[in-house]
């Protein structure tokens, strides 16, 4: 249990990924106020271990200020591909400082220096705002999440094809967001990760061919990797991301995650084994 006795505001508390931070904090005995966008999401967040819920929209500063009142630490993550993402993040930091927040743990992204990728570059100004505010901080730079493969997994098992809109040959590091959530909870409840910027990735730099082979091994069903073409309505920021992935991929070293967890990170094979077990029990 943590010796921290304050209260944490957890942004994205109802989310598929960021929502995993709530139970990770609750497991450490931390009091959590979950931030959600809709009232109907409150019950699910409370069931994850939050003590209370605040309904707010990150683009509505009045609602954010109300959500921040009475907390002294915050977990922040930006909505994916949000318009004016950097401005939203800087406003959150300013409002957090005004509310008396002393520490922010920011779930950023691996390689925020990639200026051609809007979803990466928009994170850097938010990190800068945290530093300029003089707050206690921990910056988390996760690689692609295992959980993003859930939908592709189901399609791959059914059709025998794992397809994404970039090359099947470029390599990627990935991470189970449950491990990211565990690191975030440690950074929010203790002091040993303060002032740290951590790339978070499980071991392995896998191409889509490697991932398809892993699904084949776990399920016993043949799966091959293919490249899908982006749809005609794909927004330009996503097209830029796909083009980068097509040429270079996205990799990171697993050592920081091992150190931050104090154990070996979850593996993609283990994640796929969980999905296979879920299907067998459905």
Short mmCIF file of N, CA and C in Angstrom, two decimals, residues 1-7 25 27-31 72-73 103 185-186 188-191:
data_model
loop_
_atom_site.label_atom_id
_atom_site.label_comp_id
_atom_site.label_asym_id
_atom_site.label_seq_id
_atom_site.Cartn_x
_atom_site.Cartn_y
_atom_site.Cartn_z
N UNK A 1 0.84 -1.20 0.00
CA UNK A 1 0.00 0.00 0.00
C UNK A 1 0.87 1.25 0.00
N UNK A 2 0.36 2.29 -0.64
CA UNK A 2 1.10 3.54 -0.72
C UNK A 2 0.95 4.34 0.57
N UNK A 3 1.99 5.13 0.90
CA UNK A 3 1.90 6.03 2.02
C UNK A 3 1.30 7.37 1.64
N UNK A 4 0.99 7.55 0.38
CA UNK A 4 0.40 8.80 -0.11
C UNK A 4 -1.05 8.89 0.33
N UNK A 5 -1.46 10.03 0.88
CA UNK A 5 -2.81 10.16 1.43
C UNK A 5 -3.66 11.19 0.70
N UNK A 6 -3.15 11.76 -0.39
CA UNK A 6 -3.92 12.74 -1.14
C UNK A 6 -4.89 12.10 -2.11
N UNK A 7 -5.31 12.87 -3.11
CA UNK A 7 -6.28 12.39 -4.08
C UNK A 7 -5.76 12.69 -5.49
N UNK A 25 -4.19 2.32 -9.44
CA UNK A 25 -4.09 3.23 -8.30
C UNK A 25 -4.83 2.67 -7.09
N UNK A 27 -5.43 -0.32 -6.31
CA UNK A 27 -4.68 -1.45 -5.74
C UNK A 27 -3.63 -0.96 -4.75
N UNK A 28 -3.14 0.26 -4.96
CA UNK A 28 -2.14 0.84 -4.06
C UNK A 28 -2.78 1.65 -2.93
N UNK A 29 -4.09 1.60 -2.84
CA UNK A 29 -4.78 2.31 -1.79
C UNK A 29 -4.92 3.80 -2.02
N UNK A 30 -4.76 4.24 -3.28
CA UNK A 30 -4.83 5.67 -3.60
C UNK A 30 -6.28 6.07 -3.85
N UNK A 31 -6.66 7.21 -3.30
CA UNK A 31 -7.99 7.77 -3.55
C UNK A 31 -8.01 8.40 -4.94
N UNK A 72 -4.46 16.83 -5.55
CA UNK A 72 -3.10 17.39 -5.55
C UNK A 72 -2.17 16.71 -6.55
N UNK A 73 -2.66 15.65 -7.20
CA UNK A 73 -1.89 15.00 -8.26
C UNK A 73 -2.83 14.62 -9.38
N UNK A 103 1.77 17.55 -8.82
CA UNK A 103 2.43 16.51 -9.62
C UNK A 103 1.54 16.08 -10.76
N UNK A 185 0.76 4.41 -11.82
CA UNK A 185 0.31 4.36 -10.43
C UNK A 185 1.49 4.47 -9.48
N UNK A 186 2.58 3.84 -9.83
CA UNK A 186 3.78 3.94 -9.00
C UNK A 186 4.30 5.38 -8.97
N UNK A 188 2.57 8.10 -9.40
CA UNK A 188 1.63 8.98 -8.73
C UNK A 188 1.61 8.78 -7.21
N UNK A 189 1.93 7.58 -6.78
CA UNK A 189 1.80 7.26 -5.36
C UNK A 189 3.12 7.27 -4.60
N UNK A 190 4.24 7.27 -5.32
CA UNK A 190 5.55 7.27 -4.70
C UNK A 190 6.48 8.26 -5.37
N UNK A 191 7.72 8.29 -4.91
CA UNK A 191 8.66 9.32 -5.38
C UNK A 191 9.82 8.79 -6.21
#
